[in-house]
mmCIF file of C-alpha atoms and ligand atoms in Angstrom:
data_model
loop_
_atom_site.group_PDB
_atom_site.id
_atom_site.type_symbol
_atom_site.label_atom_id
_atom_site.label_comp_id
_atom_site.label_asym_id
_atom_site.label_seq_id
_atom_site.Cartn_x
_atom_site.Cartn_y
_atom_site.Cartn_z
ATOM 1 C CA MET A 1 10.748 104.529 -132.970
ATOM 2 C CA LYS A 2 14.229 104.164 -134.484
ATOM 3 C CA SER A 3 16.885 102.512 -132.406
ATOM 4 C CA ILE A 4 20.499 103.658 -132.419
ATOM 5 C CA GLY A 5 23.650 101.672 -131.691
ATOM 6 C CA VAL A 6 26.732 103.768 -130.950
ATOM 7 C CA VAL A 7 30.030 101.882 -131.275
ATOM 8 C CA GLY A 8 32.740 103.493 -129.126
ATOM 9 C CA GLY A 9 32.728 104.671 -125.526
ATOM 10 C CA GLY A 10 35.427 107.377 -125.762
ATOM 11 C CA VAL A 11 34.820 111.102 -125.499
ATOM 12 C CA ILE A 12 33.503 111.238 -129.083
ATOM 13 C CA GLY A 13 31.139 108.252 -128.748
ATOM 14 C CA LEU A 14 29.633 109.285 -125.423
ATOM 15 C CA THR A 15 29.117 112.904 -126.373
ATOM 16 C CA THR A 16 27.736 112.020 -129.822
ATOM 17 C CA ALA A 17 25.190 109.837 -127.998
ATOM 18 C CA GLU A 18 24.477 112.808 -125.706
ATOM 19 C CA ALA A 19 24.028 115.186 -128.642
ATOM 20 C CA ILE A 20 21.714 112.742 -130.454
ATOM 21 C CA LEU A 21 19.592 112.366 -127.326
ATOM 22 C CA GLU A 22 19.423 116.153 -126.944
ATOM 23 C CA ASP A 23 18.490 116.692 -130.613
ATOM 24 C CA TYR A 24 16.051 113.767 -130.950
ATOM 25 C CA PRO A 25 14.611 113.128 -127.466
ATOM 26 C CA GLY A 26 13.078 109.741 -126.764
ATOM 27 C CA LEU A 27 15.277 107.664 -129.078
ATOM 28 C CA GLN A 28 16.533 104.374 -127.702
ATOM 29 C CA ILE A 29 20.341 104.425 -127.679
ATOM 30 C CA THR A 30 22.736 101.603 -126.797
ATOM 31 C CA VAL A 31 26.488 102.214 -126.598
ATOM 32 C CA TYR A 32 28.779 99.251 -127.404
ATOM 33 C CA SER A 33 32.424 99.545 -126.467
ATOM 34 C CA ASP A 34 35.226 97.208 -125.522
ATOM 35 C CA LYS A 35 36.728 99.939 -123.318
ATOM 36 C CA TYR A 36 35.251 102.711 -121.249
ATOM 37 C CA SER A 37 36.885 105.296 -118.992
ATOM 38 C CA PRO A 38 39.522 105.051 -117.496
ATOM 39 C CA HIS A 39 40.784 103.036 -120.491
ATOM 40 C CA THR A 40 39.995 105.344 -123.443
ATOM 41 C CA THR A 41 42.380 107.646 -125.329
ATOM 42 C CA GLY A 42 40.843 110.683 -123.669
ATOM 43 C CA ASP A 43 41.839 109.277 -120.273
ATOM 44 C CA VAL A 44 45.489 109.522 -121.345
ATOM 45 C CA ALA A 45 45.051 113.051 -122.692
ATOM 46 C CA ALA A 46 45.792 116.056 -120.550
ATOM 47 C CA GLY A 47 42.580 117.485 -121.957
ATOM 48 C CA LEU A 48 43.657 121.061 -122.552
ATOM 49 C CA ILE A 49 41.096 122.817 -124.750
ATOM 50 C CA ARG A 50 42.923 124.425 -127.656
ATOM 51 C CA PRO A 51 42.230 125.097 -131.337
ATOM 52 C CA SER A 52 44.141 123.649 -134.305
ATOM 53 C CA PHE A 53 43.903 123.756 -138.089
ATOM 54 C CA TYR A 54 44.159 119.914 -138.261
ATOM 55 C CA GLY A 55 46.870 119.945 -140.901
ATOM 56 C CA GLY A 56 45.134 122.700 -142.833
ATOM 57 C CA SER A 57 41.796 120.900 -143.269
ATOM 58 C CA TYR A 58 39.627 123.495 -141.565
ATOM 59 C CA ASP A 59 39.300 127.259 -141.535
ATOM 60 C CA ALA A 60 39.655 129.166 -138.275
ATOM 61 C CA CYS A 61 35.926 129.929 -138.192
ATOM 62 C CA THR A 62 34.936 126.244 -138.166
ATOM 63 C CA VAL A 63 37.517 125.309 -135.545
ATOM 64 C CA LYS A 64 36.535 128.223 -133.307
ATOM 65 C CA ARG A 65 32.860 127.278 -133.619
ATOM 66 C CA TRP A 66 33.661 123.723 -132.422
ATOM 67 C CA VAL A 67 35.978 124.869 -129.632
ATOM 68 C CA ASN A 68 33.596 127.575 -128.395
ATOM 69 C CA ALA A 69 30.620 125.183 -128.411
ATOM 70 C CA THR A 70 32.716 122.678 -126.442
ATOM 71 C CA VAL A 71 33.795 125.247 -123.862
ATOM 72 C CA GLU A 72 30.210 126.459 -123.437
ATOM 73 C CA HIS A 73 29.001 122.876 -122.996
ATOM 74 C CA VAL A 74 31.620 121.730 -120.470
ATOM 75 C CA VAL A 75 31.278 124.914 -118.413
ATOM 76 C CA LYS A 76 27.487 124.378 -118.257
ATOM 77 C CA PHE A 77 28.078 120.714 -117.428
ATOM 78 C CA ALA A 78 30.364 121.697 -114.533
ATOM 79 C CA ARG A 79 27.797 124.213 -113.240
ATOM 80 C CA GLU A 80 25.095 121.538 -113.253
ATOM 81 C CA ASN A 81 27.273 118.745 -111.766
ATOM 82 C CA SER A 82 29.158 119.634 -108.606
ATOM 83 C CA GLU A 83 31.263 116.455 -109.073
ATOM 84 C CA ALA A 84 32.564 117.849 -112.382
ATOM 85 C CA SER A 85 34.425 120.762 -110.832
ATOM 86 C CA GLU A 86 37.483 118.503 -110.523
ATOM 87 C CA ALA A 87 37.235 117.655 -114.230
ATOM 88 C CA ILE A 88 36.597 121.045 -115.761
ATOM 89 C CA CYS A 89 38.716 123.916 -114.594
ATOM 90 C CA LEU A 90 40.632 126.922 -115.854
ATOM 91 C CA LEU A 91 44.357 126.537 -116.271
ATOM 92 C CA SER A 92 46.927 129.222 -117.012
ATOM 93 C CA GLY A 93 50.381 128.745 -118.414
ATOM 94 C CA TYR A 94 52.987 129.394 -121.052
ATOM 95 C CA LYS A 95 53.246 128.418 -124.696
ATOM 96 C CA LEU A 96 56.893 128.561 -125.763
ATOM 97 C CA TRP A 97 58.670 128.692 -129.113
ATOM 98 C CA LYS A 98 62.297 127.992 -130.017
ATOM 99 C CA THR A 99 61.802 129.796 -133.337
ATOM 100 C CA ALA A 100 59.254 132.433 -134.326
ATOM 101 C CA PRO A 101 55.745 131.809 -132.893
ATOM 102 C CA LYS A 102 53.312 130.123 -135.230
ATOM 103 C CA GLU A 103 50.051 130.536 -133.268
ATOM 104 C CA PRO A 104 47.677 132.171 -135.732
ATOM 105 C CA GLU A 105 46.245 135.426 -134.475
ATOM 106 C CA SER A 106 42.778 134.139 -135.297
ATOM 107 C CA PHE A 107 43.135 131.507 -132.543
ATOM 108 C CA GLN A 108 44.507 133.775 -129.843
ATOM 109 C CA ASN A 109 41.029 134.940 -128.842
ATOM 110 C CA CYS A 110 39.915 131.344 -128.179
ATOM 111 C CA TYR A 111 41.929 131.768 -124.986
ATOM 112 C CA PHE A 112 41.514 134.202 -122.129
ATOM 113 C CA GLY A 113 44.149 136.899 -121.659
ATOM 114 C CA TRP A 114 46.617 135.972 -124.408
ATOM 115 C CA ARG A 115 49.768 137.987 -123.619
ATOM 116 C CA ASP A 116 53.049 137.813 -125.552
ATOM 117 C CA VAL A 117 55.922 137.505 -123.100
ATOM 118 C CA GLU A 118 59.477 138.819 -123.167
ATOM 119 C CA LYS A 119 62.514 136.525 -123.193
ATOM 120 C CA SER A 120 63.422 137.900 -119.779
ATOM 121 C CA GLU A 121 60.156 136.505 -118.355
ATOM 122 C CA ILE A 122 60.771 133.079 -119.937
ATOM 123 C CA ASN A 123 64.295 133.015 -118.538
ATOM 124 C CA THR A 124 62.917 133.306 -114.982
ATOM 125 C CA PHE A 125 61.516 129.741 -115.103
ATOM 126 C CA SER A 126 63.128 128.013 -118.106
ATOM 127 C CA THR A 127 66.656 127.160 -119.193
ATOM 128 C CA GLU A 128 68.158 130.436 -120.324
ATOM 129 C CA GLY A 129 68.152 130.861 -124.118
ATOM 130 C CA ARG A 130 66.098 127.717 -124.817
ATOM 131 C CA TYR A 131 63.079 129.654 -126.098
ATOM 132 C CA SER A 132 63.000 132.790 -128.180
ATOM 133 C CA ASP A 133 59.304 133.609 -127.796
ATOM 134 C CA GLY A 134 56.343 132.805 -125.648
ATOM 135 C CA ALA A 135 52.833 133.701 -124.615
ATOM 136 C CA PHE A 136 50.926 133.469 -121.360
ATOM 137 C CA LEU A 137 47.284 132.432 -121.588
ATOM 138 C CA THR A 138 44.400 130.814 -119.762
ATOM 139 C CA THR A 139 42.150 128.075 -121.105
ATOM 140 C CA TRP A 140 39.886 125.268 -119.934
ATOM 141 C CA LEU A 141 41.047 121.806 -119.033
ATOM 142 C CA CYS A 142 38.626 118.890 -119.386
ATOM 143 C CA ASP A 143 39.929 115.843 -117.528
ATOM 144 C CA CYS A 144 38.243 112.902 -119.250
ATOM 145 C CA SER A 145 38.972 110.458 -116.439
ATOM 146 C CA VAL A 146 36.495 112.425 -114.305
ATOM 147 C CA TYR A 147 34.297 113.838 -117.093
ATOM 148 C CA LEU A 148 33.503 110.623 -119.009
ATOM 149 C CA PRO A 149 32.127 108.636 -116.021
ATOM 150 C CA LEU A 150 29.872 111.639 -115.268
ATOM 151 C CA VAL A 151 28.674 111.779 -118.892
ATOM 152 C CA MET A 152 27.912 108.038 -118.675
ATOM 153 C CA LYS A 153 25.961 108.588 -115.453
ATOM 154 C CA LYS A 154 23.948 111.380 -117.097
ATOM 155 C CA LEU A 155 23.215 109.235 -120.167
ATOM 156 C CA ALA A 156 22.268 106.174 -118.072
ATOM 157 C CA ALA A 157 19.789 108.331 -116.135
ATOM 158 C CA LYS A 158 18.201 109.223 -119.495
ATOM 159 C CA GLY A 159 17.808 105.567 -120.475
ATOM 160 C CA VAL A 160 20.959 104.970 -122.558
ATOM 161 C CA HIS A 161 22.238 101.382 -122.217
ATOM 162 C CA PHE A 162 25.926 100.523 -122.076
ATOM 163 C CA VAL A 163 27.280 97.190 -123.260
ATOM 164 C CA GLN A 164 30.926 96.172 -122.862
ATOM 165 C CA LYS A 165 31.698 94.261 -126.045
ATOM 166 C CA LYS A 166 34.197 94.135 -128.867
ATOM 167 C CA ILE A 167 32.330 94.654 -132.151
ATOM 168 C CA GLN A 168 33.578 92.740 -135.186
ATOM 169 C CA SER A 169 31.716 94.738 -137.855
ATOM 170 C CA LEU A 170 29.189 97.552 -138.181
ATOM 171 C CA ASP A 171 26.789 95.018 -139.775
ATOM 172 C CA GLU A 172 26.850 93.074 -136.507
ATOM 173 C CA VAL A 173 25.432 96.121 -134.683
ATOM 174 C CA ALA A 174 22.698 96.586 -137.282
ATOM 175 C CA GLU A 175 21.792 92.916 -136.829
ATOM 176 C CA PHE A 176 21.338 93.554 -133.082
ATOM 177 C CA GLY A 177 18.244 95.471 -134.204
ATOM 178 C CA HIS A 178 19.524 99.021 -134.690
ATOM 179 C CA ASP A 179 18.413 101.096 -137.687
ATOM 180 C CA ILE A 180 21.220 103.601 -137.225
ATOM 181 C CA VAL A 181 24.795 102.689 -136.264
ATOM 182 C CA VAL A 182 27.115 105.473 -135.090
ATOM 183 C CA ASN A 183 30.772 104.672 -135.679
ATOM 184 C CA THR A 184 32.885 106.514 -133.100
ATOM 185 C CA THR A 185 35.684 103.984 -132.773
ATOM 186 C CA GLY A 186 38.628 106.408 -132.939
ATOM 187 C CA PHE A 187 41.737 104.805 -134.417
ATOM 188 C CA ASN A 188 39.933 101.455 -134.813
ATOM 189 C CA ALA A 189 37.711 103.010 -137.486
ATOM 190 C CA LYS A 190 40.652 102.231 -139.752
ATOM 191 C CA TYR A 191 39.517 98.607 -139.582
ATOM 192 C CA LEU A 192 35.770 98.827 -138.826
ATOM 193 C CA ALA A 193 35.174 101.347 -141.631
ATOM 194 C CA GLY A 194 38.077 100.160 -143.810
ATOM 195 C CA ASP A 195 39.399 103.732 -143.820
ATOM 196 C CA ASN A 196 43.045 103.929 -144.872
ATOM 197 C CA GLU A 197 43.152 107.653 -144.164
ATOM 198 C CA VAL A 198 43.162 106.849 -140.441
ATOM 199 C CA GLN A 199 46.685 106.696 -139.010
ATOM 200 C CA PRO A 200 47.868 105.987 -135.479
ATOM 201 C CA LEU A 201 49.493 108.890 -133.638
ATOM 202 C CA LYS A 202 50.842 107.256 -130.538
ATOM 203 C CA GLY A 203 51.233 109.494 -127.518
ATOM 204 C CA GLN A 204 53.284 108.513 -124.490
ATOM 205 C CA ILE A 205 53.156 110.461 -121.232
ATOM 206 C CA LEU A 206 54.620 110.450 -117.735
ATOM 207 C CA ILE A 207 52.517 110.884 -114.624
ATOM 208 C CA VAL A 208 54.515 113.031 -112.224
ATOM 209 C CA LYS A 209 54.062 114.208 -108.650
ATOM 210 C CA ALA A 210 55.370 117.767 -108.319
ATOM 211 C CA PRO A 211 52.664 119.715 -106.474
ATOM 212 C CA TRP A 212 54.666 122.938 -106.622
ATOM 213 C CA VAL A 213 54.058 123.190 -110.402
ATOM 214 C CA LYS A 214 50.828 125.178 -110.776
ATOM 215 C CA HIS A 215 50.983 126.370 -114.402
ATOM 216 C CA PHE A 216 51.125 124.519 -117.702
ATOM 217 C CA TYR A 217 54.121 124.786 -120.027
ATOM 218 C CA ARG A 218 53.904 123.674 -123.648
ATOM 219 C CA GLU A 219 56.234 123.992 -126.600
ATOM 220 C CA GLY A 220 54.575 125.533 -129.643
ATOM 221 C CA ASP A 221 57.163 124.077 -132.025
ATOM 222 C CA GLY A 222 58.279 120.979 -130.138
ATOM 223 C CA ASP A 223 56.793 117.990 -128.327
ATOM 224 C CA SER A 224 57.385 118.890 -124.670
ATOM 225 C CA TYR A 225 54.540 119.766 -122.357
ATOM 226 C CA ILE A 226 53.696 119.822 -118.658
ATOM 227 C CA TYR A 227 50.033 120.010 -117.652
ATOM 228 C CA PRO A 228 48.837 120.038 -114.036
ATOM 229 C CA LYS A 229 45.747 117.918 -113.318
ATOM 230 C CA SER A 230 44.054 117.852 -109.895
ATOM 231 C CA ASP A 231 46.751 115.833 -108.090
ATOM 232 C CA TYR A 232 49.493 115.058 -110.605
ATOM 233 C CA LEU A 233 51.192 116.430 -113.707
ATOM 234 C CA VAL A 234 50.933 115.019 -117.222
ATOM 235 C CA VAL A 235 54.392 115.328 -118.783
ATOM 236 C CA GLY A 236 54.811 114.591 -122.462
ATOM 237 C CA GLY A 237 54.974 113.897 -125.154
ATOM 238 C CA THR A 238 55.357 111.913 -128.327
ATOM 239 C CA HIS A 239 53.600 111.707 -131.725
ATOM 240 C CA ASP A 240 54.614 108.447 -133.432
ATOM 241 C CA ARG A 241 53.103 106.531 -136.356
ATOM 242 C CA ASP A 242 52.802 103.447 -134.167
ATOM 243 C CA LYS A 243 49.719 101.575 -132.993
ATOM 244 C CA THR A 244 51.320 99.469 -130.267
ATOM 245 C CA LEU A 245 50.469 100.259 -126.669
ATOM 246 C CA THR A 246 53.947 99.419 -125.370
ATOM 247 C CA ILE A 247 55.905 101.955 -123.343
ATOM 248 C CA ASP A 248 59.282 102.943 -124.784
ATOM 249 C CA GLN A 249 61.688 103.596 -121.892
ATOM 250 C CA ASN A 250 64.082 105.597 -124.087
ATOM 251 C CA LYS A 251 61.258 107.946 -125.036
ATOM 252 C CA SER A 252 60.244 108.293 -121.381
ATOM 253 C CA LYS A 253 63.804 109.245 -120.501
ATOM 254 C CA LYS A 254 64.017 111.814 -123.308
ATOM 255 C CA MET A 255 60.598 113.303 -122.453
ATOM 256 C CA TRP A 256 61.703 113.726 -118.847
ATOM 257 C CA GLU A 257 65.002 115.373 -119.800
ATOM 258 C CA ASP A 258 63.319 117.732 -122.282
ATOM 259 C CA ALA A 259 60.594 118.680 -119.795
ATOM 260 C CA CYS A 260 63.222 119.390 -117.129
ATOM 261 C CA LYS A 261 65.026 121.675 -119.582
ATOM 262 C CA MET A 262 61.752 123.470 -120.279
ATOM 263 C CA LEU A 263 61.115 123.783 -116.516
ATOM 264 C CA PRO A 264 64.181 123.005 -114.373
ATOM 265 C CA ALA A 265 61.967 123.221 -111.235
ATOM 266 C CA LEU A 266 60.455 119.899 -112.331
ATOM 267 C CA ARG A 267 63.718 118.036 -111.679
ATOM 268 C CA ASN A 268 62.809 117.053 -108.095
ATOM 269 C CA GLY A 269 59.434 115.696 -109.175
ATOM 270 C CA LYS A 270 58.671 111.973 -108.862
ATOM 271 C CA VAL A 271 57.610 109.949 -111.901
ATOM 272 C CA ILE A 272 54.808 107.692 -110.621
ATOM 273 C CA GLY A 273 53.503 106.265 -113.892
ATOM 274 C CA GLU A 274 53.670 106.081 -117.683
ATOM 275 C CA ARG A 275 50.782 105.761 -120.132
ATOM 276 C CA VAL A 276 50.186 105.560 -123.852
ATOM 277 C CA GLY A 277 47.213 106.339 -126.062
ATOM 278 C CA ILE A 278 46.620 106.128 -129.799
ATOM 279 C CA ARG A 279 45.291 109.396 -131.205
ATOM 280 C CA PRO A 280 42.990 108.779 -134.184
ATOM 281 C CA GLY A 281 44.985 110.674 -136.835
ATOM 282 C CA ARG A 282 43.267 111.594 -140.110
ATOM 283 C CA PRO A 283 43.722 114.502 -142.543
ATOM 284 C CA SER A 284 40.209 115.642 -141.563
ATOM 285 C CA ILE A 285 37.523 114.547 -139.137
ATOM 286 C CA ARG A 286 35.027 112.181 -140.748
ATOM 287 C CA MET A 287 31.406 113.150 -140.085
ATOM 288 C CA GLU A 288 29.483 111.380 -142.774
ATOM 289 C CA ILE A 289 26.363 109.323 -143.433
ATOM 290 C CA GLU A 290 26.660 106.021 -145.296
ATOM 291 C CA GLN A 291 23.822 103.710 -146.339
ATOM 292 C CA ARG A 292 24.658 100.020 -145.901
ATOM 293 C CA LYS A 293 23.085 96.589 -146.235
ATOM 294 C CA THR A 294 24.014 93.602 -144.071
ATOM 295 C CA ASN A 295 24.687 90.150 -145.584
ATOM 296 C CA ASN A 296 21.179 89.235 -144.401
ATOM 297 C CA GLY A 297 19.740 92.073 -146.472
ATOM 298 C CA LYS A 298 18.970 94.533 -143.686
ATOM 299 C CA ASP A 299 19.284 98.191 -144.780
ATOM 300 C CA TYR A 300 20.732 100.537 -142.210
ATOM 301 C CA THR A 301 22.327 103.961 -141.857
ATOM 302 C CA VAL A 302 25.821 104.576 -140.519
ATOM 303 C CA LEU A 303 26.910 107.897 -139.064
ATOM 304 C CA HIS A 304 30.722 107.933 -139.077
ATOM 305 C CA HIS A 305 32.271 110.300 -136.559
ATOM 306 C CA TYR A 306 35.990 109.813 -135.931
ATOM 307 C CA GLY A 307 39.500 111.077 -136.743
ATOM 308 C CA HIS A 308 39.940 113.901 -134.207
ATOM 309 C CA GLY A 309 43.704 113.360 -133.851
ATOM 310 C CA GLY A 310 45.264 115.212 -130.921
ATOM 311 C CA TYR A 311 42.315 117.567 -130.444
ATOM 312 C CA GLY A 312 39.253 115.398 -129.736
ATOM 313 C CA VAL A 313 38.726 116.730 -126.234
ATOM 314 C CA SER A 314 38.953 120.328 -127.484
ATOM 315 C CA VAL A 315 36.248 120.009 -130.111
ATOM 316 C CA HIS A 316 34.115 117.114 -128.866
ATOM 317 C CA TRP A 317 30.810 118.885 -128.274
ATOM 318 C CA GLY A 318 30.956 121.147 -131.325
ATOM 319 C CA CYS A 319 31.641 118.110 -133.492
ATOM 320 C CA ALA A 320 29.078 115.915 -131.700
ATOM 321 C CA LYS A 321 26.307 118.432 -132.430
ATOM 322 C CA GLU A 322 27.368 118.772 -136.056
ATOM 323 C CA ALA A 323 27.526 114.985 -136.490
ATOM 324 C CA SER A 324 24.127 114.592 -134.831
ATOM 325 C CA SER A 325 22.576 117.167 -137.180
ATOM 326 C CA LYS A 326 23.458 114.895 -140.121
ATOM 327 C CA LEU A 327 20.886 112.366 -138.864
ATOM 328 C CA LYS A 328 17.958 114.749 -139.196
ATOM 329 C CA SER A 329 16.774 113.564 -142.592
ATOM 330 C CA HIS A 330 17.114 109.940 -141.443
ATOM 331 C CA LEU A 331 14.794 110.473 -138.506
ATOM 332 C CA PRO A 332 11.562 111.510 -140.276
ATOM 333 C CA VAL A 333 9.644 112.343 -137.094
ATOM 334 C CA TYR A 334 12.228 114.981 -136.231
ATOM 335 C CA SER A 335 12.997 116.321 -139.697
ATOM 336 C CA LYS A 336 9.727 118.305 -139.612
ATOM 337 C CA LEU A 337 10.680 120.086 -136.349
HETATM 338 C C1 LIG B 401 49.031 111.642 -124.998
HETATM 339 C C2 LIG B 401 47.788 112.306 -125.524
HETATM 340 C C3 LIG B 401 47.519 113.629 -125.186
HETATM 341 C C4 LIG B 401 46.393 114.264 -125.685
HETATM 342 N N1 LIG B 401 46.116 115.542 -125.279
HETATM 343 C C5 LIG B 401 45.013 116.162 -125.721
HETATM 344 C C6 LIG B 401 44.687 117.477 -125.259
HETATM 345 O O1 LIG B 401 45.370 118.052 -124.406
HETATM 346 N N2 LIG B 401 43.581 118.071 -125.800
HETATM 347 C C7 LIG B 401 42.788 117.460 -126.705
HETATM 348 O O2 LIG B 401 41.824 118.061 -127.177
HETATM 349 N N3 LIG B 401 43.049 116.199 -127.123
HETATM 350 C C8 LIG B 401 44.138 115.543 -126.659
HETATM 351 N N4 LIG B 401 44.424 114.278 -127.096
HETATM 352 C C9 LIG B 401 43.580 113.665 -128.159
HETATM 353 C C10 LIG B 401 42.293 113.086 -127.619
HETATM 354 O O3 LIG B 401 42.569 112.272 -126.507
HETATM 355 C C11 LIG B 401 41.626 112.254 -128.736
HETATM 356 O O4 LIG B 401 41.402 113.074 -129.867
HETATM 357 C C12 LIG B 401 40.275 111.715 -128.279
HETATM 358 O O5 LIG B 401 40.399 111.069 -127.048
HETATM 359 C C13 LIG B 401 39.698 110.771 -129.322
HETATM 360 O O6 LIG B 401 38.495 110.288 -128.810
HETATM 361 P P1 LIG B 401 37.701 109.108 -129.500
HETATM 362 O O7 LIG B 401 36.469 108.892 -128.690
HETATM 363 O O8 LIG B 401 37.571 109.342 -130.956
HETATM 364 O O9 LIG B 401 38.703 107.863 -129.391
HETATM 365 P P2 LIG B 401 38.931 106.796 -128.236
HETATM 366 O O10 LIG B 401 39.019 107.422 -126.899
HETATM 367 O O11 LIG B 401 40.082 105.969 -128.686
HETATM 368 O O12 LIG B 401 37.607 105.973 -128.238
HETATM 369 C C14 LIG B 401 37.318 104.954 -129.156
HETATM 370 C C15 LIG B 401 36.360 104.025 -128.473
HETATM 371 O O13 LIG B 401 35.948 103.030 -129.391
HETATM 372 C C16 LIG B 401 36.009 101.772 -128.769
HETATM 373 N N5 LIG B 401 36.209 100.790 -129.807
HETATM 374 C C17 LIG B 401 37.125 100.810 -130.823
HETATM 375 N N6 LIG B 401 36.984 99.709 -131.594
HETATM 376 C C18 LIG B 401 35.968 98.971 -131.059
HETATM 377 C C19 LIG B 401 35.369 97.741 -131.391
HETATM 378 N N7 LIG B 401 35.769 97.020 -132.440
HETATM 379 N N8 LIG B 401 34.371 97.286 -130.607
HETATM 380 C C20 LIG B 401 33.940 97.989 -129.542
HETATM 381 N N9 LIG B 401 34.479 99.168 -129.187
HETATM 382 C C21 LIG B 401 35.472 99.660 -129.934
HETATM 383 C C22 LIG B 401 37.189 101.888 -127.807
HETATM 384 O O14 LIG B 401 37.105 100.923 -126.782
HETATM 385 C C23 LIG B 401 36.987 103.300 -127.279
HETATM 386 O O15 LIG B 401 36.067 103.306 -126.229
HETATM 387 C C24 LIG B 401 45.519 113.586 -126.578
HETATM 388 C C25 LIG B 401 45.760 112.250 -126.882
HETATM 389 C C26 LIG B 401 46.882 111.602 -126.361
HETATM 390 C C27 LIG B 401 47.129 110.151 -126.686
#
């Protein structure tokens, strides 16, 4: 029986392990990661499920397939795990544009109840004249800080082992005795896979207490957003080519001011924390098999699966299943099924 080592314990690593176990039952899987929830990028994310063209790399059909598969999966997960109801819930709110809206029509039906709104409606809650267009919609929110520990619990119950360890090279994992190494290291794939296409997209957020804010508000052509989670708001945001995890106070101040202009009712809220995460930016998601040989001559297979940028939560299950399917011909017992 082949043994699999997954490097990376973020939303992509854990759910790729889950998809592999679902597609090829009985395989022995070990996950190696230096950080697990609540310290992964997904834990910083608001976790709103929304489609994107990823800089033009994918057609709407592909993106919708990934998003829809992810929604179906997390909704089923929440039905089967009562503890997940806090993590996976519907959220309604406004998407707002200062100039003409750019949301492609093909994505509007990924949401429930997309409704274009009049300026007069926007002016009831926002600074008058700040936005020229908007839409009201409902979508799913997947809060990774609750979801990921539950995924780990599910995987552990199915025999997956978790090791907390910083991995120096993919060869090292093969030398632990694994025939297949799954590289789901997010931004760090830049170094572990030597992939110069991976770029850091640093995101900084504020954690805010303002329990009277019940909807989300997000700029379609700007960086500001306000997302309610179960007992606080995530207020953002930034997208910087920076891989440092330091908090920039000037950016925090600007984010707060911009968010308060978007929603003046936020002004009396209390900022109770600040966080940063490095989105794994890449022109396209890498889902690819590579054959490698260690310095000791051991042949092994790598499945690379990383580069989901600012949308990893939205597409995680659709991508995990697609990545897992690439292993079929490398797992002879299953390739006949
Ligand atoms: C501020 C912010 C807001 C966001 N909002 C949203 C949103 O609303 N919706 C959405 O869909 N997405 C959102 N995202 C993007 C989303 O969070 C990411 O796309 C997703 O979390 C990427 O997951 P990942 O598993 O690839 O990466 P990560 O979570 O970074 O996981 C990588 C894992 O690999 C491990 N690792 C790396 N190198 C090594 C090594 N050498 N040895 C051992 N382990 C290693 C790390 O410890 C980590 O566990 C947001 C991101 C940020 C920062």
